[in-house]
Coordinates of C-alpha atoms in Angstrom, one line a residue:
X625 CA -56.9 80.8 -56.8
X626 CA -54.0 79.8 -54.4
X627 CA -50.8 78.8 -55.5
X628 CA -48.2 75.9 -53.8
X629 CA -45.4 78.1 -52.1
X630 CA -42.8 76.4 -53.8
X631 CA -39.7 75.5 -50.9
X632 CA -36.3 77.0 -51.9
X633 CA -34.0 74.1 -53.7
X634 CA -31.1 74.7 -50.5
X635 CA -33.5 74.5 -47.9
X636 CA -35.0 70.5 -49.5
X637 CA -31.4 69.5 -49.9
X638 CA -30.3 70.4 -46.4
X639 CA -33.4 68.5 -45.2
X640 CA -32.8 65.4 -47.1
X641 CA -29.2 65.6 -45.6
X642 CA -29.9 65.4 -42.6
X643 CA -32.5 62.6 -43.2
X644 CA -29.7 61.0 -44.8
X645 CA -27.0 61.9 -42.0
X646 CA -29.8 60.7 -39.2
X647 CA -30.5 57.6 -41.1
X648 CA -26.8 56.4 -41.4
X649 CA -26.1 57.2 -37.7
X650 CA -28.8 54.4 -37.0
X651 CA -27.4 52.4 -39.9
X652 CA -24.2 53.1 -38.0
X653 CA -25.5 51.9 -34.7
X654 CA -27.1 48.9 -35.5
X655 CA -24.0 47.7 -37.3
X656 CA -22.1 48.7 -33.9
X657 CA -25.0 46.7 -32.2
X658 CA -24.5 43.7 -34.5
X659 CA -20.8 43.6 -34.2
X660 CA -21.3 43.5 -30.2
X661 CA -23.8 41.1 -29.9
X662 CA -21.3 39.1 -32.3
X663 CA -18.4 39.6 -29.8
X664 CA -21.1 38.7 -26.6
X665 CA -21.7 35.5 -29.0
X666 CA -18.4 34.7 -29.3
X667 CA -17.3 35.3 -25.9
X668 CA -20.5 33.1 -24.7
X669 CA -19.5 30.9 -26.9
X670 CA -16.2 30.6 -25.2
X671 CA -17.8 30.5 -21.6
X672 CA -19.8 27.7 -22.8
X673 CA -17.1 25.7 -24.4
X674 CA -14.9 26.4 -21.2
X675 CA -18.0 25.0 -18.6
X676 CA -18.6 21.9 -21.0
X677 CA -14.6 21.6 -20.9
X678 CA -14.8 21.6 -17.0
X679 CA -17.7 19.6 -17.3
X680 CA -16.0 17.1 -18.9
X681 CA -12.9 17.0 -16.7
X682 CA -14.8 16.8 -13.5
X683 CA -16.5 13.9 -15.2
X684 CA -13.1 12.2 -16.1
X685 CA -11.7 12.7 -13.0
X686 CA -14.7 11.7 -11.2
X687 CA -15.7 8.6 -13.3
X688 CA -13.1 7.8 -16.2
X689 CA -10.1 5.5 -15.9
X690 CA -7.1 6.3 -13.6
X691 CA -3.5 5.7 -13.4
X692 CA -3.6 5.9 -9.7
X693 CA -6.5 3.7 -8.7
X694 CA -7.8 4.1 -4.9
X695 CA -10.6 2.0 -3.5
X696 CA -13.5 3.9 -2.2
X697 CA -13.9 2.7 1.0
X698 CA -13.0 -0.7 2.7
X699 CA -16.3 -2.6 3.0
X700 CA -16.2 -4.0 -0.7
X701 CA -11.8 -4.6 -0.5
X702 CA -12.2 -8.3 -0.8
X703 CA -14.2 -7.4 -4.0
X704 CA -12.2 -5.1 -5.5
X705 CA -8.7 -7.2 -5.5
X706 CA -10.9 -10.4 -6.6
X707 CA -9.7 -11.8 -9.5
X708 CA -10.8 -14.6 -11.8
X709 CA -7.5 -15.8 -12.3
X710 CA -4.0 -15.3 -11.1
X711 CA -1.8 -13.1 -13.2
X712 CA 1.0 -15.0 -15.1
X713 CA 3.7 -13.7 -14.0
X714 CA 3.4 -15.1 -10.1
X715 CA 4.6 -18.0 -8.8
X716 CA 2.5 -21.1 -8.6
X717 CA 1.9 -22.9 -5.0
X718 CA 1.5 -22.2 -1.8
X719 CA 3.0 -19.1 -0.3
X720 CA 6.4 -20.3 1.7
X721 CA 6.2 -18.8 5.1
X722 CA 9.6 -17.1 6.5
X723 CA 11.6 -19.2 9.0
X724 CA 11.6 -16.5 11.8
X725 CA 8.0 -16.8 12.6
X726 CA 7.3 -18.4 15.9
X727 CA 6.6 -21.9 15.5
X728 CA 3.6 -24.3 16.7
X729 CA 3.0 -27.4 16.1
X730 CA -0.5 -29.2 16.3
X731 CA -0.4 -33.0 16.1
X732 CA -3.2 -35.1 14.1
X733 CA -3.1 -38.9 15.1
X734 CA -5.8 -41.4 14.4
X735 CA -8.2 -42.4 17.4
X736 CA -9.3 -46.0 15.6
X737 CA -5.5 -47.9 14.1
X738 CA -7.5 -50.8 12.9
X739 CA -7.1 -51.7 9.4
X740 CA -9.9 -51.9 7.6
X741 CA -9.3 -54.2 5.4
X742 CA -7.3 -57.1 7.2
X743 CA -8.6 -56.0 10.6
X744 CA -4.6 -55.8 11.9
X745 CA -2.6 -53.1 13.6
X746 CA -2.2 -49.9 11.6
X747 CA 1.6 -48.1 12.1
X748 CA 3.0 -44.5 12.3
X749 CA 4.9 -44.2 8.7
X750 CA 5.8 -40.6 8.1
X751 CA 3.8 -37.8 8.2
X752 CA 1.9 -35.1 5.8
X753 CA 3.1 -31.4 6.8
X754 CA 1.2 -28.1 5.5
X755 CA 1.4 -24.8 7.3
X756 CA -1.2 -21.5 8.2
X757 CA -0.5 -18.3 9.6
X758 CA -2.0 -17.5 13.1
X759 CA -2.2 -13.7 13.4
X760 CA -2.9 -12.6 17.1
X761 CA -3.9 -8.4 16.8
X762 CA -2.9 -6.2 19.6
X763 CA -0.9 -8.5 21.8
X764 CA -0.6 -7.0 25.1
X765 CA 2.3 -7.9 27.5
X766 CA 3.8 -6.2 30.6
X767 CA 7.4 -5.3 31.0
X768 CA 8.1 -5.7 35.2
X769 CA 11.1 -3.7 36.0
X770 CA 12.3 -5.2 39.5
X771 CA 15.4 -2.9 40.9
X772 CA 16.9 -4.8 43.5
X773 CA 18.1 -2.4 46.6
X774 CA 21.7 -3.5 48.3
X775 CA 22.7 -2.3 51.8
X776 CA 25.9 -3.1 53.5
X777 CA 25.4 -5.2 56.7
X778 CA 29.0 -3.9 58.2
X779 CA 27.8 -0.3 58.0
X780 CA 24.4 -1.2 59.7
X781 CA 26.0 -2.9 62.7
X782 CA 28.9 -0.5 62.8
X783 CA 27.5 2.6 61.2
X784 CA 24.8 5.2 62.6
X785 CA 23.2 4.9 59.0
X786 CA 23.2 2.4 56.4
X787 CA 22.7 3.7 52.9
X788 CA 20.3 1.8 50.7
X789 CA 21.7 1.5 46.4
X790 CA 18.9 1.1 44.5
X791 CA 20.0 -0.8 40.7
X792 CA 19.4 1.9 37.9
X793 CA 17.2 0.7 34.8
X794 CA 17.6 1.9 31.8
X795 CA 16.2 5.8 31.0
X796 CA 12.9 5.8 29.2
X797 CA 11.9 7.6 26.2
X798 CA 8.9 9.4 28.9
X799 CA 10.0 9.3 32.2
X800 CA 7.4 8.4 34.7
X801 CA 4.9 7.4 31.6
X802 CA 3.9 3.4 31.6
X803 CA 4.9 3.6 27.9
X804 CA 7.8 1.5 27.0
X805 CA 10.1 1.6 23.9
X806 CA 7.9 -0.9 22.4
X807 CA 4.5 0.5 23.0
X808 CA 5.4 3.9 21.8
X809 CA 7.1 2.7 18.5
X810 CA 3.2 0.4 18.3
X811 CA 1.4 3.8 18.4
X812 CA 3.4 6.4 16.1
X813 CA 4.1 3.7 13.5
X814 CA 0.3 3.0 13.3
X815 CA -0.7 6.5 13.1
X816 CA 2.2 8.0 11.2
X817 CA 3.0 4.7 8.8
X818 CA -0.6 2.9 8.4
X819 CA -2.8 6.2 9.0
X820 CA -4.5 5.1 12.0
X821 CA -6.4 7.5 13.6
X822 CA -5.9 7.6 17.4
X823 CA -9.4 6.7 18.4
X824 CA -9.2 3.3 16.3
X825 CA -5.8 2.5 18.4
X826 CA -7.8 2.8 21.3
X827 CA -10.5 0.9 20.4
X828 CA -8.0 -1.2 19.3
X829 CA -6.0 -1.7 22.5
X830 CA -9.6 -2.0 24.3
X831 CA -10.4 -5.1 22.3
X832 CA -6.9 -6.0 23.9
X833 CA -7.6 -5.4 27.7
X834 CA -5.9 -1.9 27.7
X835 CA -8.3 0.8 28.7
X836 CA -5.9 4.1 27.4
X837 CA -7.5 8.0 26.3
X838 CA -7.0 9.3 22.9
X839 CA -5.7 12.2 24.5
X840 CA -2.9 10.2 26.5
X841 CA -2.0 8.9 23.3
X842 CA -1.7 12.2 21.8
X843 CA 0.6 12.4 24.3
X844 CA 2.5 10.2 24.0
X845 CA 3.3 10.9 20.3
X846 CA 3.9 14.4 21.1
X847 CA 6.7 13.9 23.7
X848 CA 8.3 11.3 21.1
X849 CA 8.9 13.6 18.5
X850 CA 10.3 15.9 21.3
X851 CA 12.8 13.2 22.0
X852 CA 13.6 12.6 18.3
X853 CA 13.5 16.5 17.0
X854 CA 17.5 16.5 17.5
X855 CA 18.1 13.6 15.3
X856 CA 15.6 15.6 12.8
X857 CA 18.1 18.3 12.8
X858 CA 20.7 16.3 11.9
X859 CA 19.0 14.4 9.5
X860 CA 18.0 18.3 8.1
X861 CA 22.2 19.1 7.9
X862 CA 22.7 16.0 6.3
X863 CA 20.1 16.7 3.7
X864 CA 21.1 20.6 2.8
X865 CA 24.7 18.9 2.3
X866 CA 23.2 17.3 -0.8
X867 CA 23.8 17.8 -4.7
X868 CA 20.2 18.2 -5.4
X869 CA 17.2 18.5 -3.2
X870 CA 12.7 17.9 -4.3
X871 CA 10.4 19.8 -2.5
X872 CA 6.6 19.9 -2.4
X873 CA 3.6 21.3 0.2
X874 CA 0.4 20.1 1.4
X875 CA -2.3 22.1 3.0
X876 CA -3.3 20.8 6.8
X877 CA -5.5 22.3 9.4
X878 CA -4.7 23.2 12.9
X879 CA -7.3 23.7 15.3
X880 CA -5.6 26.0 18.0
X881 CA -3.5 28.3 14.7
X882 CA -3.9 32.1 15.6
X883 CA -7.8 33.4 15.6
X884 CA -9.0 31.3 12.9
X885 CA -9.0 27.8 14.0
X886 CA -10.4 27.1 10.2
X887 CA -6.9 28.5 8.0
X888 CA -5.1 26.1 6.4
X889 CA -1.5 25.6 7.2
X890 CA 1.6 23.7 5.4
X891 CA 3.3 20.8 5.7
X892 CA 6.2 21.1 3.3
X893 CA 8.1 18.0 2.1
X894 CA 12.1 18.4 1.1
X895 CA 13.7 15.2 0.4
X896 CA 17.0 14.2 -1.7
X897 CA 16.9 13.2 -5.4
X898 CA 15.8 9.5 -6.6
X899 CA 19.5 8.4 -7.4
X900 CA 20.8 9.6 -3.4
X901 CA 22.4 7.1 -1.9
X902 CA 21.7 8.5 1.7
X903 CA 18.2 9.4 1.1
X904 CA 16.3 11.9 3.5
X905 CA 13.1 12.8 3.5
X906 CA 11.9 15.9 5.8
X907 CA 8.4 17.0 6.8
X908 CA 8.6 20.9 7.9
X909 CA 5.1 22.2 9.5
X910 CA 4.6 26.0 8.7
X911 CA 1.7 28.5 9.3
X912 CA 2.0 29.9 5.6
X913 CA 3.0 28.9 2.2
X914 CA 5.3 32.3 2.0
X915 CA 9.4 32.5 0.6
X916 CA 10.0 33.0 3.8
X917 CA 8.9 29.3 4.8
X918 CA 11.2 27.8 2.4
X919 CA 14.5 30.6 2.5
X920 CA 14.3 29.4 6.2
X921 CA 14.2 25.9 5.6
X922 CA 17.0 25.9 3.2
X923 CA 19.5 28.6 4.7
X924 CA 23.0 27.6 3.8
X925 CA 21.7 25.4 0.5
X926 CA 23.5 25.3 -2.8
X927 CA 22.4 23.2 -5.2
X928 CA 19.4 22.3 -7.0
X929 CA 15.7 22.2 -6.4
X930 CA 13.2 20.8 -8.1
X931 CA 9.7 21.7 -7.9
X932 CA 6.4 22.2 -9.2
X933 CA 6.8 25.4 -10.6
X934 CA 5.3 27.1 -7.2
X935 CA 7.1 30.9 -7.4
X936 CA 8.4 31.0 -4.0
X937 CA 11.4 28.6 -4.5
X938 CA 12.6 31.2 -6.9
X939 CA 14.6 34.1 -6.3
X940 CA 16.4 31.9 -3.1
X941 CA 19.9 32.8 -3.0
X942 CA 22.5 30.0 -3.8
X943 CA 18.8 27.7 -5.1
X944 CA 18.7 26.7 -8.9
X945 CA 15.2 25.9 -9.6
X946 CA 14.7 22.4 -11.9
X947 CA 11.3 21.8 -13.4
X948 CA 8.8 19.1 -13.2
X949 CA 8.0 17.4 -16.8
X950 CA 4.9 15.2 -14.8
X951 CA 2.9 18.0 -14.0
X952 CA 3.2 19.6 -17.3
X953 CA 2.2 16.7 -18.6
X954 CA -0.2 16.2 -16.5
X955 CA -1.7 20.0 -18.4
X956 CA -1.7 18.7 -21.3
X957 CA -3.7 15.0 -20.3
X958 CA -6.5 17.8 -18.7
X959 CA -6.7 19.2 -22.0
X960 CA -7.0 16.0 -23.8
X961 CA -10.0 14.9 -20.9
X962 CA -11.6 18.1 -21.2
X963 CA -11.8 19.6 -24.9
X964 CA -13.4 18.3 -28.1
X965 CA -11.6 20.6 -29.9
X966 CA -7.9 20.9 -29.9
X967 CA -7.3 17.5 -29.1
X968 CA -5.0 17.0 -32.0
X969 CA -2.1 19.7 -30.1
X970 CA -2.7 17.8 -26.4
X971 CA -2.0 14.5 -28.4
X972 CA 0.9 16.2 -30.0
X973 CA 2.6 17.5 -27.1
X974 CA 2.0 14.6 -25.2
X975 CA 3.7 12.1 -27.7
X976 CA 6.8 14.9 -27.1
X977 CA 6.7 14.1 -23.6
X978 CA 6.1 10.5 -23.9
X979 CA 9.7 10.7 -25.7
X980 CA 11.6 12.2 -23.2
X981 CA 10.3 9.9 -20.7
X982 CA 10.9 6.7 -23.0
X983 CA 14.5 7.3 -22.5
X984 CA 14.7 8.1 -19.0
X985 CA 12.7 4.4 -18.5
X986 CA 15.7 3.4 -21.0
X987 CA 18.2 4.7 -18.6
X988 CA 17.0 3.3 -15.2
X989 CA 16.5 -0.2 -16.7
X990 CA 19.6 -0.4 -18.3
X991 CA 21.0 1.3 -14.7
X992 CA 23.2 4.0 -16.3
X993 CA 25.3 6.2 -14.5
X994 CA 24.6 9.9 -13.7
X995 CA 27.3 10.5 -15.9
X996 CA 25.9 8.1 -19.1
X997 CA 22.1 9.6 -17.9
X998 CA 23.8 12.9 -19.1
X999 CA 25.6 11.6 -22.3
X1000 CA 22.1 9.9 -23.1
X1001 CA 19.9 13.0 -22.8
X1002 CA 22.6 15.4 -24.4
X1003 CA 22.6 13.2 -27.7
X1004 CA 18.6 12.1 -27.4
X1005 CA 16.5 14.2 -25.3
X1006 CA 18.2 17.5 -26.6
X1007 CA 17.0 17.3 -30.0
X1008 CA 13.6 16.5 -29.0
X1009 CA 13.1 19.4 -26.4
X1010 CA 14.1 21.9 -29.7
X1011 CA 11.4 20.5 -31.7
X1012 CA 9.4 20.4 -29.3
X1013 CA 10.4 24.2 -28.0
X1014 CA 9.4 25.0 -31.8
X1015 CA 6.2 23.7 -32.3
X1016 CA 4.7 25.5 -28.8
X1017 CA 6.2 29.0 -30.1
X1018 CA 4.4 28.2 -33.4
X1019 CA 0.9 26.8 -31.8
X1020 CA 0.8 29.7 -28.8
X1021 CA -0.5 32.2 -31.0
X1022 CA -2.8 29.6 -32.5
X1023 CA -5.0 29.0 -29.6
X1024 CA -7.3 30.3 -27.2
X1025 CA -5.7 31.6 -24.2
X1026 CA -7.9 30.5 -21.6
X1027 CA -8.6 27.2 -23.3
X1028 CA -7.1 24.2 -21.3
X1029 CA -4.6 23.8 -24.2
X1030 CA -3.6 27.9 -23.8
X1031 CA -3.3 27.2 -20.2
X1032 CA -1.1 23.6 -20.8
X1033 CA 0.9 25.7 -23.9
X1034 CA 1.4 28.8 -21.9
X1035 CA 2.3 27.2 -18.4
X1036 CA 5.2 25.0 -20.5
X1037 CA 7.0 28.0 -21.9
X1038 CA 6.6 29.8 -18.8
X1039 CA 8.8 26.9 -17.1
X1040 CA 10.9 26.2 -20.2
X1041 CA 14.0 27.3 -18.4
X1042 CA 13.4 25.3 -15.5
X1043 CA 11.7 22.2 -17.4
X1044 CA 14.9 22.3 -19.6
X1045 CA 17.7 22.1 -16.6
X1046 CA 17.3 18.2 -16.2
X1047 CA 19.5 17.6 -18.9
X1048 CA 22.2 19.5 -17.4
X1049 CA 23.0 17.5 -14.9
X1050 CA 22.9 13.8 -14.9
X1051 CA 21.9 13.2 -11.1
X1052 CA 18.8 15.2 -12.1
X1053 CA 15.3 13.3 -11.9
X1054 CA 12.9 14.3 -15.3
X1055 CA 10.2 15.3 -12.9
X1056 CA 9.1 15.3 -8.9
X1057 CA 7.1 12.2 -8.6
X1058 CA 9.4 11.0 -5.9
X1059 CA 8.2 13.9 -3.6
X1060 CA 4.9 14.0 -4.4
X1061 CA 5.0 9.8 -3.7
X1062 CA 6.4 10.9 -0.2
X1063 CA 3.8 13.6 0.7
X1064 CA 1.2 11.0 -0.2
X1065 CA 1.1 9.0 2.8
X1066 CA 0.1 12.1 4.5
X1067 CA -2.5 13.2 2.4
X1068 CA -3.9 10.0 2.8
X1069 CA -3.8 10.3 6.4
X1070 CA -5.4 13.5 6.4
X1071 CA -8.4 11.6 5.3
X1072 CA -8.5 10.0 8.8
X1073 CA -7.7 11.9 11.0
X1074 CA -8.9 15.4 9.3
X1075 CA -6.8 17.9 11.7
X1076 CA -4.1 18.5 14.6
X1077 CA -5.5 19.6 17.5
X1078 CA -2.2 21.9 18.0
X1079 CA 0.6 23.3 16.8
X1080 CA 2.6 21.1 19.3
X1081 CA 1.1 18.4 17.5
X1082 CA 1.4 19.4 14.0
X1083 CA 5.2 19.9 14.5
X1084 CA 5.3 16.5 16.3
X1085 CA 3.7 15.0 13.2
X1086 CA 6.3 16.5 10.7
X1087 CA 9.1 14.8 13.1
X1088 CA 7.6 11.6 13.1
X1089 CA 6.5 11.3 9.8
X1090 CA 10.7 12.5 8.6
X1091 CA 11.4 9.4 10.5
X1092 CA 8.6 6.7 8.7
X1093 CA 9.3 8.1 5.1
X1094 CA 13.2 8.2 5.4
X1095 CA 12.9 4.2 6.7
X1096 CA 10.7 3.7 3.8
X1097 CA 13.2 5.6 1.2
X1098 CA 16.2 3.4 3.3
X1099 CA 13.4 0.5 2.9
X1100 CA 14.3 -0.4 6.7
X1101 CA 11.1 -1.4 9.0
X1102 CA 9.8 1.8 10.7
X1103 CA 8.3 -0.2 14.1
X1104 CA 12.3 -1.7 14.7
X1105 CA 13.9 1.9 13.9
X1106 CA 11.4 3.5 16.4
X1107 CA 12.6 0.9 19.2
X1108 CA 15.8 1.5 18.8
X1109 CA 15.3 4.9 18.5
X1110 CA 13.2 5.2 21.9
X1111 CA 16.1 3.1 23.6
X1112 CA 18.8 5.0 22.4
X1113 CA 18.4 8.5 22.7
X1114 CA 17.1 8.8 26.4
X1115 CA 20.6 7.5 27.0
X1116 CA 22.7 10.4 24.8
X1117 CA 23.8 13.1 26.3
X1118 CA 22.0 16.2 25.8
X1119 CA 25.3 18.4 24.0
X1120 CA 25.6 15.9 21.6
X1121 CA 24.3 16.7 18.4
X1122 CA 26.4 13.5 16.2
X1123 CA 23.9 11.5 15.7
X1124 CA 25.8 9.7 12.6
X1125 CA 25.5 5.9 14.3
X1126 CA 22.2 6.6 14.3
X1127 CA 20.9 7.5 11.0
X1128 CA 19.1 5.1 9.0
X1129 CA 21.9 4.0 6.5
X1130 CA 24.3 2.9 9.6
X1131 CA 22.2 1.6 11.8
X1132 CA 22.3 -2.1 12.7
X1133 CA 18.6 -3.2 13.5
X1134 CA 18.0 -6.1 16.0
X1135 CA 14.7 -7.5 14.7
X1136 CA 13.0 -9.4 18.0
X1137 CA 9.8 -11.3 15.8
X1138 CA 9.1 -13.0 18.4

């Protein structure tokens, strides 16, 4: 008869420990499984909400309402400035034409001066008068320069040579070049003020009679912002001399840049605040987007400089950096686009924002002082900028950093120094709108004309387009400056570097309409 060997109690009770001890350390890493497909969960979570967030932006941007409205295109302009009926606030009744138009008049007289009804002689009584514009593009005319030649008949009877004197004209803006004053002023105002590329002036001047290259053109605009690049430099001194100076950048190809034909270079904008009374505005071509672009540019500054918020006006020696309230805002409306969630915070800081700007629309209507501007945001802004300080250190650590409303929360305190120094100073603009409104016309230019060809052409650009956006800021007429411009400085000599008759503010324009 067998019998059951019967296992020692120590040797069961290690077994079933290490059953036990085996079957936690799975318990163990499923729960470590099930915590880290929680965390991938959330985190994909997050990627989602983030790619439907960008989603929606793109799609707001793309589609949604705008506060800068841009036609697409120019076949369907007729269309898209068609309205039913005429706002309320214009003026009723013809449009009333301004008295130095040239003038013709076309005379309407009856052929038959029978009466109809008695059959008897009809009279002249009066007349009825109405007037059209008559628009004639690309007028082309030819200045003759005739320089008469003098001899002295005593000295060729009496002499063994007579010496001919030939009358000087005037020096040209390009010597030897059949482009006058006038002609050159046509071309860089159309490219560098209306954005028109080169090609459509010629096809333009073809239309006209004048058979001219795009590249003589090119030219042409080079060599004139090699005769103006001297009064750019003063215009430069003048504007470093300033109590406060904007600045913004813009990328911009150049086709013959270094090896790669493809990099993007700068065009840097610097112009003088919004309440200047001898405003500048300065285009500066660079290869980079370095410190070292702007320390150059602004060598001898001291003053303030508002910005974006870009890092490499800080740290400038003799620079105090000022903030720009518009694009922080603009964080905050990208938020409020984008998000579902959340929205309740964008809304919240923009209504903060909406305050501070409330009372600088309060101070340019009623036309206060720098001084009063100061007084004003000292007693009314100050208050609000604490709050509203308080509730982003109190919502930071309530949301998700790399939500758009992290990005908007964290990008504000980040520039809270900077966004705060407006108040300081009551010459100070609440953001840089004016800069970005000046750096515009070239990205809109861009659009044409995609590239420079060279660098010699980039830098022309930047001296030409100085000149179109400080007429427009001294709201004088570009085409006249140009002439004057291309008449006077051929004619200065080339030591002279005071070029204060000629800066926009002093300058006495002779406008020739006709």
């Amino acid at each position: 008869m067998c019998h059951a060997i019967k296992m020692p109690d120590t040797i069961l009770i290690t077994e079933l420990q290490n059953q036990l001890a085996l079957m936690q350390a799975k318990l163990d890493g499923l729960e470590k499984d099930k915590i880290s497909l929680q965390e991938d969960k959330v985190e994909m979570q997050s990627r989602i909400d983030h790619l439907l967030a960008e989603l929606k932006l793109s799609k707001s941007q793309k589609y949604g309402k705008k506060s800068e409205k841009a036609p697409r295109g120019t076949f369907n302009e007729a269309e898209q400035h068609k309205t039913t009926e005429p706002p309320k606030h214009h003026k009723k009744g013809k449009q009333i034409l301004a008295e130095h138009f040239e003038r013709e008049e076309v005379e309407h007289t009856l052929t038959e001066l029978t009466c109809q009804c008695c059959g008897e002689q009809l009279h002249q009584c009066g007349s009825e008068d109405s007037e059209q514009v008559k628009i004639i593009p690309a007028k082309v005319s030819v200045i003759k320069h005739k320089q008469f030649k003098y001899a002295c008949r005593h000295c060729e009877h009496e002499q063994l040579a007579s010496k001919i004197i030939t009358a000087p004209k005037p020096k040209q803006p390009i010597p030897g070049s059949i482009a006058s004053p006038e002609a050159l002023s046509a071309v860089v105002t159309g490219k560098y003020c209306d954005a028109l590329p080169l090609y459509r002036f010629v096809d333009i001047l073809g239309r006209g009679g004048l058979e001219l290259s795009r590249g003589t053109l090119a030219n042409w605009c080079i060599k004139a912002g090699l005769l103006i690049s001297p009064l750019v430099a003063a215009m430069q001194r003048h504007l470093l001399s300033e109590h406060s100076l904007c600045a913004d950048e813009t990328r911009t190809q150049v086709l013959d840049e270094g090896d790669n034909p493809s990099s993007n270079s700068y065009m840097w904008v610097y112009r003088s605040n919004e309440v200047s009374r001898e405003p500048v505005v300065i285009y500066d071509y660079q290869a980079g987007r370095s410190r070292a672009c702007a320390k150059e540019f602004l060598a001898g500054y001291q003053g303030y400089l508002q910005c974006d918020g870009y890092r490499v006006y800080d740290g400038i020696e003799g620079i105090t950096p000022v903030g720009c309230w518009a694009h922080a805002r603009r964080k905050y409306n990208d938020a409020l686009k984008a998000e579902s969630k959340n929205k309740g915070r964008a809304h919240k800081a923009i209504s903060f924002i909406s305050q501070l700007y409330k009372l600088e629309t309060h101070a340019k209507n009623k036309q206060l002082s720098p001084q009063a501007r100061y007084q004003l945001r000292q007693e009314k802004a100050l208050p609000i900028l604490m709050h509203f300080k308080a509730w982003l250190d109190e919502a930071e650590g309530k949301v998700t950093a790399g939500s758009y409303i992290g990005k908007a929360i964290k990008y504000t305190l980040n520039q809270w120094p900077k966004l705060m120094r407006y108040s300081e100073d009551g010459e100070l603009g609440i953001d840089n709108n004016i800069t970005e409104r000046d750096i515009r016309p070239f990205t809109t230019g861009r659009k044409n004309w995609l590239f420079s060809k060279s660098v010699n052409g980039a830098q022309a650009s930047a001296i030409l387009y100085s000149i179109v956006m400080t007429c427009r800021a001294n709201d004088i007429n570009p085409y006249y400056y140009f002439v004057h411009l291309f008449k006077t400085l051929p004619n200065r000599d080339e030591g002279d570097d005071d070029f204060t008759d000629l800066m926009p503010w002093n300058v006495q324009l002779d406008f020739d309409y006709n």
